[in-house]
Amino acid sequence: MPSGQLLLFALSESRDFALLVADRLGIALADLEESEFEDGEHKTRPLAEMRGRHACVVQSLFSDARYTVNDKLCRLLFLIGAINDAGAASVTAVVPYLCYARQDRKVEPQEPVTSRYVAQLFEAVGTTRIMVMDVHDLAAFQNAFRRPSEQLEAIPLFVEYFAARLGSEPLVVISPDIGGTRRAMRFSKALATACKGEVDTAFVEKHRAGGTIVSGSFAGVMEGRTAIIIDDLISTGGTILRAARACQEHGARRIFAAATHAVFAAAANQVIADNLLAQVVITNAGPIHRIDPRLMEKKVTVLDAAPLFASALKAEQAGS
Ligand code: R5P
């Protein structure tokens, strides 16, 4: 049985978000010592006495200007290992964005199922539990992780935001691929409740043609409505843009995009700048960078996911 107050750790690159969570919990971040060696190896150790304590480590796993995804993953795993070796009663990995979650099945023969290998790495270093936000595919995540896992959803944040601003307009929520249909339906239902009205759901199919990803069939009614495209993440922005074009072709009046994770790789800036999109709404579940600050100010709204993590950690503590 864990003793004493929760010890909340964060690697330096996830400190900003972890501080928001710690603030909500009314605690300070636990101290750790981080050092780096000339060839890129690193060493991190907790400075608190760990025996019998319940620890959580916050680390969002997408690259930033300093660290690659793989660096961040190693840094997290090694810290969890050190905490575990120091005698902690339990260690929860708090991973707002879980990397490699999209590689969760073999599409071509002999492809890696990397999400499962990542899950095995967490297990190998003694992770007791993992808490994530809007993973790519919930069933695949739950199957890959044999340890207790919890997924938080950004839907309540998006509902609050859009209901307050667009609540009186005819709305339709659209999933940019079939895999996201359930998420879109949950969002649409919650939004309808908050707006005390009807919110339709639509989806556009995404498939490969000659090696390129293209949009296929479209289902739903869009004419004269305000469309909100919802997805787990924006990487290059290609998926959102294709869906926005489909919304426009089918008569949407205005188009918004909501995505939990702002990976913003490659040409994402051009996509966000596109006049098709009225506004892009994301969360702070990972470092927001690789975006032009002027574009950020003009077109991007960031919602704070820290309160959701703080509540989930409080509930976990109460139950432990
Ligand atoms: C894939 O199915 C995901 O849910 C996202 O739609 C996709 O990863 C977004 O990537 P991009 O922005 O590069 O199209």
Tab-separated table of C-alpha atoms and ligand atoms in Angstrom:
chain	number	residue	atom	x	y	z
A	1	MET	CA	0.000	0.000	0.000
A	2	PRO	CA	1.561	3.360	-0.992
A	3	SER	CA	2.332	5.747	1.858
A	4	GLY	CA	2.236	9.561	2.060
A	5	GLN	CA	1.434	12.134	-0.548
A	6	LEU	CA	1.723	11.419	-4.260
A	7	LEU	CA	5.143	12.276	-5.701
A	8	LEU	CA	4.691	13.921	-9.095
A	9	PHE	CA	7.792	13.964	-11.290
A	10	ALA	CA	8.362	15.508	-14.707
A	11	LEU	CA	11.293	15.361	-17.079
A	12	SER	CA	12.427	18.918	-17.851
A	13	GLU	CA	10.851	18.874	-21.334
A	14	SER	CA	7.386	18.172	-19.868
A	15	ARG	CA	7.745	20.446	-16.879
A	16	ASP	CA	5.425	23.213	-18.072
A	17	PHE	CA	2.432	20.926	-18.405
A	18	ALA	CA	3.325	19.008	-15.221
A	19	LEU	CA	3.448	22.286	-13.271
A	20	LEU	CA	-0.143	23.006	-14.328
A	21	VAL	CA	-1.180	19.556	-13.107
A	22	ALA	CA	0.760	19.967	-9.843
A	23	ASP	CA	-0.832	23.356	-9.296
A	24	ARG	CA	-4.309	21.836	-9.668
A	25	LEU	CA	-3.341	19.130	-7.188
A	26	GLY	CA	-1.964	21.715	-4.767
A	27	ILE	CA	1.460	20.060	-4.635
A	28	ALA	CA	4.978	20.915	-5.824
A	29	LEU	CA	6.800	18.797	-8.390
A	30	ALA	CA	9.112	16.265	-6.772
A	31	ASP	CA	12.832	16.913	-7.230
A	32	LEU	CA	14.983	14.948	-9.574
A	33	GLU	CA	18.502	15.212	-10.913
A	34	GLU	CA	19.014	15.109	-14.667
A	35	SER	CA	22.403	14.814	-16.300
A	36	GLU	CA	23.581	14.324	-19.846
A	37	PHE	CA	26.762	12.859	-21.232
A	38	GLU	CA	28.771	13.983	-24.240
A	39	ASP	CA	27.493	11.248	-26.534
A	40	GLY	CA	23.815	11.867	-25.805
A	41	GLU	CA	23.304	9.318	-23.024
A	42	HIS	CA	21.478	10.636	-20.001
A	43	LYS	CA	20.853	9.821	-16.358
A	44	THR	CA	17.930	10.907	-14.218
A	45	ARG	CA	17.314	10.036	-10.599
A	46	PRO	CA	14.611	10.936	-8.123
A	47	LEU	CA	15.916	12.896	-5.156
A	48	ALA	CA	13.034	12.095	-2.782
A	49	GLU	CA	13.035	8.960	-0.629
A	50	MET	CA	11.015	6.551	-2.767
A	51	ARG	CA	10.454	3.542	-0.523
A	52	GLY	CA	6.755	2.762	-0.282
A	53	ARG	CA	5.700	5.926	-2.127
A	54	HIS	CA	3.283	6.356	-4.988
A	55	ALA	CA	4.988	8.146	-7.877
A	56	CYS	CA	3.731	9.568	-11.162
A	57	VAL	CA	5.952	10.693	-14.005
A	58	VAL	CA	4.640	13.166	-16.591
A	59	GLN	CA	6.076	13.003	-20.091
A	60	SER	CA	4.380	13.747	-23.394
A	61	LEU	CA	5.988	11.770	-26.176
A	62	PHE	CA	6.315	13.930	-29.233
A	63	SER	CA	9.481	15.512	-30.432
A	64	ASP	CA	10.434	19.114	-29.791
A	65	ALA	CA	13.329	21.323	-30.789
A	66	ARG	CA	15.656	19.523	-28.380
A	67	TYR	CA	14.585	15.889	-28.069
A	68	THR	CA	13.318	13.296	-30.507
A	69	VAL	CA	10.375	11.058	-29.672
A	70	ASN	CA	12.840	8.237	-29.024
A	71	ASP	CA	14.957	10.344	-26.657
A	72	LYS	CA	11.871	11.267	-24.704
A	73	LEU	CA	10.668	7.699	-24.522
A	74	CYS	CA	14.040	6.501	-23.201
A	75	ARG	CA	14.228	9.331	-20.704
A	76	LEU	CA	10.799	8.410	-19.370
A	77	LEU	CA	11.443	4.666	-19.241
A	78	PHE	CA	14.774	5.049	-17.465
A	79	LEU	CA	13.300	7.386	-14.855
A	80	ILE	CA	10.442	4.971	-14.200
A	81	GLY	CA	13.030	2.180	-13.861
A	82	ALA	CA	15.059	4.223	-11.358
A	83	ILE	CA	11.956	5.079	-9.304
A	84	ASN	CA	10.939	1.467	-9.272
A	85	ASP	CA	14.405	0.267	-8.297
A	86	ALA	CA	14.414	2.804	-5.463
A	87	GLY	CA	11.508	0.952	-3.871
A	88	ALA	CA	8.407	2.922	-4.889
A	89	ALA	CA	5.150	1.127	-4.158
A	90	SER	CA	3.801	2.100	-7.562
A	91	VAL	CA	4.716	4.226	-10.580
A	92	THR	CA	2.129	5.706	-12.912
A	93	ALA	CA	3.314	6.888	-16.310
A	94	VAL	CA	1.313	10.009	-17.185
A	95	VAL	CA	1.736	10.238	-20.938
A	96	PRO	CA	-0.626	12.823	-22.445
A	97	TYR	CA	0.560	11.932	-25.949
A	98	LEU	CA	1.668	8.352	-26.483
A	99	CYS	CA	4.092	7.947	-29.367
A	100	TYR	CA	3.924	5.069	-31.865
A	101	ALA	CA	0.232	4.531	-31.088
A	102	ARG	CA	-0.571	4.671	-34.808
A	103	GLN	CA	1.632	1.628	-35.508
A	104	ASP	CA	-0.825	-0.717	-33.864
A	105	ARG	CA	-1.330	-3.361	-36.600
A	106	LYS	CA	0.329	-4.899	-39.606
A	107	VAL	CA	-0.962	-3.307	-42.784
A	108	GLU	CA	1.773	-4.819	-44.981
A	109	PRO	CA	3.405	-8.214	-44.296
A	110	GLN	CA	6.240	-8.156	-41.743
A	111	GLU	CA	5.533	-4.652	-40.482
A	112	PRO	CA	6.309	-3.962	-36.813
A	113	VAL	CA	3.505	-3.629	-34.263
A	114	THR	CA	5.433	-0.881	-32.527
A	115	SER	CA	2.679	0.151	-30.120
A	116	ARG	CA	2.918	-3.308	-28.538
A	117	TYR	CA	6.711	-3.130	-28.289
A	118	VAL	CA	6.397	0.249	-26.569
A	119	ALA	CA	3.892	-1.272	-24.120
A	120	GLN	CA	6.368	-4.073	-23.379
A	121	LEU	CA	9.098	-1.523	-22.665
A	122	PHE	CA	6.862	0.221	-20.111
A	123	GLU	CA	6.171	-3.124	-18.521
A	124	ALA	CA	9.867	-4.081	-18.478
A	125	VAL	CA	10.848	-1.051	-16.360
A	126	GLY	CA	8.085	-1.726	-13.841
A	127	THR	CA	5.354	0.746	-14.774
A	128	THR	CA	2.347	0.029	-12.581
A	129	ARG	CA	-0.179	1.958	-14.590
A	130	ILE	CA	-0.321	4.231	-17.635
A	131	MET	CA	-2.561	7.250	-18.150
A	132	VAL	CA	-2.885	8.738	-21.628
A	133	MET	CA	-5.128	11.121	-23.518
A	134	ASP	CA	-6.986	10.312	-26.737
A	135	VAL	CA	-4.809	7.496	-28.039
A	136	HIS	CA	-5.118	6.716	-31.715
A	137	ASP	CA	-7.124	3.527	-31.239
A	138	LEU	CA	-8.420	2.709	-27.769
A	139	ALA	CA	-8.933	-1.018	-28.348
A	140	ALA	CA	-5.428	-1.444	-29.770
A	141	PHE	CA	-3.972	0.500	-26.823
A	142	GLN	CA	-5.884	-1.558	-24.275
A	143	ASN	CA	-4.790	-4.784	-25.939
A	144	ALA	CA	-1.141	-3.735	-26.131
A	145	PHE	CA	-0.859	-2.695	-22.474
A	146	ARG	CA	-1.202	-5.595	-20.054
A	147	ARG	CA	-0.885	-3.247	-17.071
A	148	PRO	CA	-3.862	-1.151	-15.923
A	149	SER	CA	-4.378	1.746	-18.263
A	150	GLU	CA	-6.613	4.773	-18.419
A	151	GLN	CA	-7.488	6.986	-21.347
A	152	LEU	CA	-8.699	10.533	-20.751
A	153	GLU	CA	-10.671	12.303	-23.449
A	154	ALA	CA	-10.482	15.927	-24.540
A	155	ILE	CA	-14.149	15.845	-25.574
A	156	PRO	CA	-15.385	17.715	-22.453
A	157	LEU	CA	-12.947	20.542	-23.230
A	158	PHE	CA	-14.079	20.769	-26.860
A	159	VAL	CA	-17.739	20.639	-25.841
A	160	GLU	CA	-17.333	23.506	-23.405
A	161	TYR	CA	-15.461	25.582	-25.974
A	162	PHE	CA	-17.745	25.039	-28.964
A	163	ALA	CA	-21.042	25.100	-27.054
A	164	ALA	CA	-20.176	28.544	-25.701
A	165	ARG	CA	-19.263	29.935	-29.138
A	166	LEU	CA	-21.321	28.056	-31.709
A	167	GLY	CA	-24.196	26.737	-29.592
A	168	SER	CA	-26.893	28.616	-31.492
A	169	GLU	CA	-25.734	27.563	-35.001
A	170	PRO	CA	-26.765	24.437	-36.929
A	171	LEU	CA	-23.828	22.144	-36.189
A	172	VAL	CA	-22.420	18.963	-37.646
A	173	VAL	CA	-19.461	17.031	-36.238
A	174	ILE	CA	-17.357	15.205	-38.791
A	175	SER	CA	-14.833	12.415	-38.446
A	176	PRO	CA	-12.044	12.641	-41.042
A	177	ASP	CA	-11.797	8.844	-41.243
A	178	ILE	CA	-13.836	5.806	-40.319
A	179	GLY	CA	-11.537	4.994	-37.376
A	180	GLY	CA	-12.577	8.234	-35.668
A	181	THR	CA	-16.337	7.765	-36.096
A	182	ARG	CA	-16.997	6.692	-32.516
A	183	ARG	CA	-15.099	9.671	-31.154
A	184	ALA	CA	-17.083	11.974	-33.444
A	185	MET	CA	-20.364	10.425	-32.326
A	186	ARG	CA	-19.509	10.810	-28.639
A	187	PHE	CA	-18.499	14.425	-29.239
A	188	SER	CA	-21.626	15.143	-31.234
A	189	LYS	CA	-23.875	13.661	-28.531
A	190	ALA	CA	-22.168	15.600	-25.731
A	191	LEU	CA	-22.261	18.804	-27.783
A	192	ALA	CA	-25.986	18.364	-28.491
A	193	THR	CA	-26.640	17.966	-24.757
A	194	ALA	CA	-24.604	21.082	-23.941
A	195	CYS	CA	-26.309	23.104	-26.709
A	196	LYS	CA	-29.748	21.711	-25.825
A	197	GLY	CA	-30.326	21.031	-29.517
A	198	GLU	CA	-29.485	18.652	-32.308
A	199	VAL	CA	-25.973	18.095	-33.615
A	200	ASP	CA	-25.537	15.799	-36.611
A	201	THR	CA	-22.606	13.517	-37.322
A	202	ALA	CA	-20.908	12.993	-40.669
A	203	PHE	CA	-17.806	11.194	-41.813
A	204	VAL	CA	-15.484	11.102	-44.741
A	205	GLU	CA	-13.609	7.977	-45.711
A	206	LYS	CA	-9.821	8.030	-46.002
A	207	HIS	CA	-7.944	5.411	-48.016
A	208	ARG	CA	-4.799	4.854	-50.017
A	209	ALA	CA	-4.834	5.102	-53.797
A	210	GLY	CA	-1.536	4.429	-55.561
A	211	GLY	CA	0.369	5.003	-52.326
A	212	THR	CA	-1.269	8.374	-51.631
A	213	ILE	CA	-3.899	8.968	-48.955
A	214	VAL	CA	-7.110	10.327	-50.470
A	215	SER	CA	-10.632	11.042	-49.286
A	216	GLY	CA	-13.367	8.695	-50.438
A	217	SER	CA	-17.059	8.510	-49.781
A	218	PHE	CA	-18.808	11.054	-47.635
A	219	ALA	CA	-21.791	10.379	-45.411
A	220	GLY	CA	-23.899	13.005	-43.677
A	221	VAL	CA	-25.702	16.287	-44.232
A	222	MET	CA	-23.541	19.407	-44.388
A	223	GLU	CA	-25.524	22.016	-46.356
A	224	GLY	CA	-25.646	25.381	-44.579
A	225	ARG	CA	-24.173	24.038	-41.326
A	226	THR	CA	-21.125	24.817	-39.288
A	227	ALA	CA	-18.812	21.809	-39.403
A	228	ILE	CA	-16.459	20.748	-36.625
A	229	ILE	CA	-13.882	18.173	-37.726
A	230	ILE	CA	-12.616	16.155	-34.761
A	231	ASP	CA	-9.470	14.019	-34.733
A	232	ASP	CA	-6.986	12.667	-32.223
A	233	LEU	CA	-4.073	14.518	-33.766
A	234	ILE	CA	-2.854	16.872	-36.438
A	235	SER	CA	0.515	15.883	-37.796
A	236	THR	CA	1.027	17.097	-41.371
A	237	GLY	CA	-2.547	18.399	-41.428
A	238	GLY	CA	-3.334	16.411	-44.587
A	239	THR	CA	-6.207	14.512	-42.971
A	240	ILE	CA	-7.880	17.658	-41.643
A	241	LEU	CA	-7.468	19.467	-44.950
A	242	ARG	CA	-9.016	16.629	-46.951
A	243	ALA	CA	-11.955	16.532	-44.558
A	244	ALA	CA	-12.339	20.329	-44.735
A	245	ARG	CA	-12.471	20.155	-48.541
A	246	ALA	CA	-15.165	17.493	-48.331
A	247	CYS	CA	-17.153	19.705	-45.922
A	248	GLN	CA	-16.865	22.627	-48.321
A	249	GLU	CA	-17.905	20.516	-51.319
A	250	HIS	CA	-20.979	19.389	-49.416
A	251	GLY	CA	-22.031	22.911	-48.521
A	252	ALA	CA	-20.639	23.669	-45.037
A	253	ARG	CA	-20.967	27.325	-44.079
A	254	ARG	CA	-17.951	27.458	-41.752
A	255	ILE	CA	-15.402	24.798	-40.835
A	256	PHE	CA	-13.580	24.337	-37.527
A	257	ALA	CA	-11.030	21.679	-36.570
A	258	ALA	CA	-10.558	20.173	-33.101
A	259	ALA	CA	-7.645	17.858	-32.348
A	260	THR	CA	-6.223	16.762	-29.006
A	261	HIS	CA	-2.589	16.524	-30.065
A	262	ALA	CA	-0.825	19.258	-32.013
A	263	VAL	CA	2.096	17.341	-33.471
A	264	PHE	CA	2.279	19.914	-36.302
A	265	ALA	CA	4.872	18.303	-38.571
A	266	ALA	CA	5.893	19.154	-42.128
A	267	ALA	CA	3.350	21.415	-43.874
A	268	ALA	CA	0.939	21.796	-40.950
A	269	ASN	CA	1.470	25.570	-40.971
A	270	GLN	CA	0.133	25.816	-44.534
A	271	VAL	CA	-2.872	23.702	-43.670
A	272	ILE	CA	-3.755	25.775	-40.626
A	273	ALA	CA	-3.335	28.963	-42.642
A	274	ASP	CA	-5.758	27.688	-45.304
A	275	ASN	CA	-8.853	29.861	-45.573
A	276	LEU	CA	-11.039	26.780	-45.462
A	277	LEU	CA	-10.474	26.530	-41.715
A	278	ALA	CA	-12.032	29.195	-39.515
A	279	GLN	CA	-10.218	28.075	-36.348
A	280	VAL	CA	-8.101	25.153	-35.119
A	281	VAL	CA	-8.656	24.105	-31.518
A	282	ILE	CA	-6.043	21.921	-29.797
A	283	THR	CA	-4.955	21.067	-26.241
A	284	ASN	CA	-1.702	21.621	-24.387
A	285	ALA	CA	-1.190	17.853	-23.917
A	286	GLY	CA	2.207	18.249	-25.575
A	287	PRO	CA	4.644	21.040	-26.377
A	288	ILE	CA	3.195	23.354	-29.013
A	289	HIS	CA	5.863	24.410	-31.423
A	290	ARG	CA	6.724	24.219	-35.127
A	291	ILE	CA	4.013	26.764	-35.737
A	292	ASP	CA	4.345	30.339	-36.855
A	293	PRO	CA	3.562	32.518	-33.794
A	294	ARG	CA	1.430	34.915	-35.901
A	295	LEU	CA	-0.618	32.028	-37.239
A	296	MET	CA	-0.898	30.651	-33.742
A	297	GLU	CA	-2.319	33.927	-32.503
A	298	LYS	CA	-4.724	34.301	-35.397
A	299	LYS	CA	-6.067	30.810	-35.899
A	300	VAL	CA	-5.202	28.452	-33.046
A	301	THR	CA	-6.898	28.094	-29.665
A	302	VAL	CA	-5.236	25.995	-26.966
A	303	LEU	CA	-7.405	24.357	-24.309
A	304	ASP	CA	-5.897	23.344	-20.976
A	305	ALA	CA	-5.953	19.577	-20.410
A	306	ALA	CA	-4.171	19.785	-17.030
A	307	PRO	CA	-7.384	19.859	-14.933
A	308	LEU	CA	-8.475	16.550	-16.491
A	309	PHE	CA	-5.186	14.911	-15.536
A	310	ALA	CA	-5.290	16.385	-12.029
A	311	SER	CA	-8.812	15.026	-11.452
A	312	ALA	CA	-7.845	11.599	-12.769
A	313	LEU	CA	-4.762	11.478	-10.538
A	314	LYS	CA	-6.814	12.562	-7.536
A	315	ALA	CA	-9.308	9.793	-8.242
A	316	GLU	CA	-6.466	7.289	-8.646
A	317	GLN	CA	-4.973	8.350	-5.302
A	318	ALA	CA	-8.326	8.096	-3.590
A	319	GLY	CA	-8.715	4.558	-4.906
A	320	SER	CA	-5.183	3.337	-4.103
B	1	R5P	C1	-4.849	8.730	-38.286
B	1	R5P	O1	-5.731	7.958	-38.608
B	1	R5P	C2	-5.010	9.783	-37.236
B	1	R5P	O2	-6.218	9.668	-36.535
B	1	R5P	C3	-4.881	11.175	-37.804
B	1	R5P	O3	-5.992	11.424	-38.630
B	1	R5P	C4	-3.637	11.329	-38.632
B	1	R5P	O4	-2.565	10.711	-38.007
B	1	R5P	C5	-3.339	12.785	-38.841
B	1	R5P	O5	-2.153	12.874	-39.574
B	1	R5P	P1	-1.944	14.016	-40.630
B	1	R5P	O6	-2.213	15.323	-39.943
B	1	R5P	O7	-0.514	13.861	-41.045
B	1	R5P	O8	-2.869	13.752	-41.769
